[in-house]
Amino acid sequence: MRVLVLCGICLLAACQPTLNWREIRVDSPSLILMLPCKPDRGSRPVSLAGRQVTMSMVGCEAGGTTFALAWTDLPAGLSGPEWIGHWKQATLANMRAAAPALEQPWTAPSLPQGLRVQAAGQRPDGAAIQGQAGYLARGGQVFQAVVYGDRLTADAVEPFFGGLKFP
């Protein structure tokens, strides 16, 4: 009987998808995104491009891949594209990527035009990491949607980037 129960538990565990996509609503700012796991949320002060800003974030980790959406208010005296440029450079530096492998405009329904970047770099322990990030500015705020993992696939990346929208 114990063997049957154990086999049943193993079969149920095997049926659980690694990426269990769900719609997440963020109230402030008002936006919707798709995440493959239950998100954590938080805010904290960070230094970016020599300025102190409050960064808010919602994200999770599933199947060894991290999915996150972060945002800050646009600092006084900077344009959206300028702030996006600083944030992109900080992201590349944090993942020890020399340069983006791909950089292109990011356009999607209900989103203002932004920038999408792909890069390969290193984790703090020296292991290889891949990253894809999308940046956009809207209504005095700047957003970064990012996915990090050992090996990124379209099944993991496209639902995340495609699911971001402003209602």
mmCIF file of C-alpha atoms in Angstrom:
data_model
loop_
_atom_site.group_PDB
_atom_site.id
_atom_site.type_symbol
_atom_site.label_atom_id
_atom_site.label_comp_id
_atom_site.label_asym_id
_atom_site.label_seq_id
_atom_site.Cartn_x
_atom_site.Cartn_y
_atom_site.Cartn_z
ATOM 1 C CA MET A 1 0.000 0.000 0.000
ATOM 2 C CA ARG A 2 2.838 2.432 0.841
ATOM 3 C CA VAL A 3 4.431 1.738 -2.535
ATOM 4 C CA LEU A 4 1.162 2.629 -4.307
ATOM 5 C CA VAL A 5 0.809 5.864 -2.339
ATOM 6 C CA LEU A 6 4.446 6.802 -3.071
ATOM 7 C CA CYS A 7 4.004 6.053 -6.777
ATOM 8 C CA GLY A 8 0.830 8.181 -6.836
ATOM 9 C CA ILE A 9 2.619 11.113 -5.209
ATOM 10 C CA CYS A 10 5.500 10.833 -7.693
ATOM 11 C CA LEU A 11 3.089 10.774 -10.634
ATOM 12 C CA LEU A 12 1.258 13.856 -9.349
ATOM 13 C CA ALA A 13 4.547 15.687 -8.863
ATOM 14 C CA ALA A 14 5.598 14.766 -12.403
ATOM 15 C CA CYS A 15 2.386 16.324 -13.762
ATOM 16 C CA GLN A 16 3.090 19.751 -12.225
ATOM 17 C CA PRO A 17 4.313 22.103 -14.963
ATOM 18 C CA THR A 18 7.565 23.926 -14.309
ATOM 19 C CA LEU A 19 6.147 27.103 -15.825
ATOM 20 C CA ASN A 20 2.604 27.555 -14.506
ATOM 21 C CA TRP A 21 1.699 30.859 -16.188
ATOM 22 C CA ARG A 22 -0.752 33.169 -14.415
ATOM 23 C CA GLU A 23 -1.908 36.731 -14.860
ATOM 24 C CA ILE A 24 -0.617 39.124 -12.192
ATOM 25 C CA ARG A 25 -2.137 42.554 -11.647
ATOM 26 C CA VAL A 26 -0.063 45.354 -10.185
ATOM 27 C CA ASP A 27 -2.152 48.232 -8.820
ATOM 28 C CA SER A 28 0.397 51.015 -8.744
ATOM 29 C CA PRO A 29 1.347 51.453 -11.500
ATOM 30 C CA SER A 30 -1.685 49.861 -13.106
ATOM 31 C CA LEU A 31 -0.382 47.026 -15.262
ATOM 32 C CA ILE A 32 -0.815 43.344 -15.984
ATOM 33 C CA LEU A 33 1.910 40.775 -16.550
ATOM 34 C CA MET A 34 2.258 37.027 -16.892
ATOM 35 C CA LEU A 35 4.471 35.125 -14.451
ATOM 36 C CA PRO A 36 5.067 31.367 -14.290
ATOM 37 C CA CYS A 37 5.057 31.242 -10.480
ATOM 38 C CA LYS A 38 3.723 32.994 -7.391
ATOM 39 C CA PRO A 39 5.450 36.389 -7.220
ATOM 40 C CA ASP A 40 7.284 38.165 -4.463
ATOM 41 C CA ARG A 41 6.918 41.952 -4.284
ATOM 42 C CA GLY A 42 9.061 44.653 -2.771
ATOM 43 C CA SER A 43 10.577 48.116 -2.969
ATOM 44 C CA ARG A 44 13.920 49.487 -1.850
ATOM 45 C CA PRO A 45 16.227 52.409 -2.447
ATOM 46 C CA VAL A 46 18.975 51.762 -5.008
ATOM 47 C CA SER A 47 21.765 53.800 -6.547
ATOM 48 C CA LEU A 48 21.566 53.936 -10.327
ATOM 49 C CA ALA A 49 23.647 56.258 -12.506
ATOM 50 C CA GLY A 50 24.720 58.184 -9.412
ATOM 51 C CA ARG A 51 21.150 58.859 -8.287
ATOM 52 C CA GLN A 52 19.196 57.404 -5.380
ATOM 53 C CA VAL A 53 15.824 56.085 -6.532
ATOM 54 C CA THR A 54 13.191 53.786 -5.109
ATOM 55 C CA MET A 55 12.919 50.644 -7.192
ATOM 56 C CA SER A 56 9.776 48.529 -6.940
ATOM 57 C CA MET A 57 9.712 44.969 -8.185
ATOM 58 C CA VAL A 58 7.490 41.946 -8.665
ATOM 59 C CA GLY A 59 9.040 38.643 -9.673
ATOM 60 C CA CYS A 60 9.643 34.960 -9.078
ATOM 61 C CA GLU A 61 11.893 32.022 -9.911
ATOM 62 C CA ALA A 62 10.740 28.879 -11.729
ATOM 63 C CA GLY A 63 12.745 26.077 -13.271
ATOM 64 C CA GLY A 64 16.039 27.820 -12.544
ATOM 65 C CA THR A 65 14.924 30.981 -14.370
ATOM 66 C CA THR A 66 14.206 34.355 -12.743
ATOM 67 C CA PHE A 67 11.376 36.541 -14.045
ATOM 68 C CA ALA A 68 10.988 40.116 -12.777
ATOM 69 C CA LEU A 69 9.408 43.443 -13.531
ATOM 70 C CA ALA A 70 10.992 46.482 -11.889
ATOM 71 C CA TRP A 71 10.140 50.174 -12.104
ATOM 72 C CA THR A 72 11.315 53.551 -10.861
ATOM 73 C CA ASP A 73 10.079 57.090 -11.185
ATOM 74 C CA LEU A 74 11.894 58.998 -13.900
ATOM 75 C CA PRO A 75 14.461 61.229 -12.145
ATOM 76 C CA ALA A 76 14.141 64.989 -12.717
ATOM 77 C CA GLY A 77 16.256 66.283 -15.557
ATOM 78 C CA LEU A 78 16.441 62.984 -17.469
ATOM 79 C CA SER A 79 14.423 61.739 -20.417
ATOM 80 C CA GLY A 80 13.021 58.220 -20.585
ATOM 81 C CA PRO A 81 15.589 57.096 -23.201
ATOM 82 C CA GLU A 82 18.464 58.523 -21.098
ATOM 83 C CA TRP A 83 17.303 56.681 -17.962
ATOM 84 C CA ILE A 84 16.770 53.478 -19.970
ATOM 85 C CA GLY A 85 20.354 53.777 -21.241
ATOM 86 C CA HIS A 86 21.720 54.069 -17.697
ATOM 87 C CA TRP A 87 19.598 51.152 -16.471
ATOM 88 C CA LYS A 88 20.654 48.971 -19.421
ATOM 89 C CA GLN A 89 24.337 49.660 -18.730
ATOM 90 C CA ALA A 90 23.901 48.841 -15.025
ATOM 91 C CA THR A 91 22.158 45.574 -15.900
ATOM 92 C CA LEU A 92 24.918 44.548 -18.326
ATOM 93 C CA ALA A 93 27.575 45.422 -15.736
ATOM 94 C CA ASN A 94 25.784 43.403 -13.023
ATOM 95 C CA MET A 95 25.728 40.315 -15.215
ATOM 96 C CA ARG A 96 29.306 40.915 -16.393
ATOM 97 C CA ALA A 97 28.272 41.119 -20.044
ATOM 98 C CA ALA A 98 30.681 43.003 -22.275
ATOM 99 C CA ALA A 99 27.969 44.099 -24.713
ATOM 100 C CA PRO A 100 24.464 43.076 -25.703
ATOM 101 C CA ALA A 101 24.263 40.195 -28.182
ATOM 102 C CA LEU A 102 21.107 41.775 -29.598
ATOM 103 C CA GLU A 103 19.533 45.187 -29.123
ATOM 104 C CA GLN A 104 16.326 46.137 -30.930
ATOM 105 C CA PRO A 105 13.165 48.206 -30.552
ATOM 106 C CA TRP A 106 10.502 46.572 -28.348
ATOM 107 C CA THR A 107 7.000 47.069 -29.638
ATOM 108 C CA ALA A 108 3.901 45.323 -28.361
ATOM 109 C CA PRO A 109 0.178 46.096 -28.267
ATOM 110 C CA SER A 110 -0.770 48.490 -25.434
ATOM 111 C CA LEU A 111 2.899 49.310 -24.719
ATOM 112 C CA PRO A 112 4.842 52.432 -25.615
ATOM 113 C CA GLN A 113 7.841 51.709 -27.827
ATOM 114 C CA GLY A 114 10.809 50.536 -25.806
ATOM 115 C CA LEU A 115 14.096 48.693 -26.088
ATOM 116 C CA ARG A 116 14.722 44.943 -25.908
ATOM 117 C CA VAL A 117 18.189 43.565 -25.127
ATOM 118 C CA GLN A 118 19.726 40.075 -25.025
ATOM 119 C CA ALA A 119 23.099 39.365 -23.436
ATOM 120 C CA ALA A 120 25.262 36.584 -22.047
ATOM 121 C CA GLY A 121 27.387 37.082 -18.973
ATOM 122 C CA GLN A 122 28.461 35.551 -15.673
ATOM 123 C CA ARG A 123 26.860 35.028 -12.302
ATOM 124 C CA PRO A 124 28.794 36.185 -9.215
ATOM 125 C CA ASP A 125 30.172 32.620 -8.880
ATOM 126 C CA GLY A 126 31.510 32.764 -12.472
ATOM 127 C CA ALA A 127 28.875 30.445 -13.988
ATOM 128 C CA ALA A 128 27.418 31.448 -17.336
ATOM 129 C CA ILE A 129 24.076 33.244 -17.428
ATOM 130 C CA GLN A 130 21.794 34.489 -20.181
ATOM 131 C CA GLY A 131 19.577 37.513 -19.840
ATOM 132 C CA GLN A 132 16.862 39.255 -21.782
ATOM 133 C CA ALA A 133 15.511 42.628 -20.745
ATOM 134 C CA GLY A 134 12.900 44.994 -22.060
ATOM 135 C CA TYR A 135 12.806 48.674 -21.108
ATOM 136 C CA LEU A 136 10.073 51.250 -21.597
ATOM 137 C CA ALA A 137 8.981 54.604 -20.223
ATOM 138 C CA ARG A 138 5.385 55.587 -19.539
ATOM 139 C CA GLY A 139 3.815 58.413 -17.577
ATOM 140 C CA GLY A 140 6.864 59.489 -15.581
ATOM 141 C CA GLN A 141 7.969 55.930 -14.792
ATOM 142 C CA VAL A 142 10.523 53.633 -16.378
ATOM 143 C CA PHE A 143 10.097 49.845 -16.439
ATOM 144 C CA GLN A 144 12.457 46.910 -16.843
ATOM 145 C CA ALA A 145 11.086 43.441 -17.628
ATOM 146 C CA VAL A 146 13.886 40.887 -17.245
ATOM 147 C CA VAL A 147 14.476 37.143 -17.488
ATOM 148 C CA TYR A 148 17.709 35.483 -16.293
ATOM 149 C CA GLY A 149 18.674 31.823 -16.569
ATOM 150 C CA ASP A 150 21.253 29.269 -17.598
ATOM 151 C CA ARG A 151 19.545 28.672 -20.948
ATOM 152 C CA LEU A 152 16.600 30.803 -22.024
ATOM 153 C CA THR A 153 14.006 29.345 -24.372
ATOM 154 C CA ALA A 154 11.156 31.007 -26.259
ATOM 155 C CA ASP A 155 8.694 28.998 -24.111
ATOM 156 C CA ALA A 156 10.034 30.798 -21.047
ATOM 157 C CA VAL A 157 10.683 34.243 -22.500
ATOM 158 C CA GLU A 158 7.880 35.058 -24.938
ATOM 159 C CA PRO A 159 4.868 34.561 -22.610
ATOM 160 C CA PHE A 160 6.554 36.854 -20.089
ATOM 161 C CA PHE A 161 7.347 39.701 -22.511
ATOM 162 C CA GLY A 162 4.135 39.185 -24.484
ATOM 163 C CA GLY A 163 1.984 39.221 -21.344
ATOM 164 C CA LEU A 164 2.972 42.701 -20.165
ATOM 165 C CA LYS A 165 0.259 45.289 -20.787
ATOM 166 C CA PHE A 166 -1.295 48.427 -19.441
ATOM 167 C CA PRO A 167 -5.093 48.172 -19.102
#
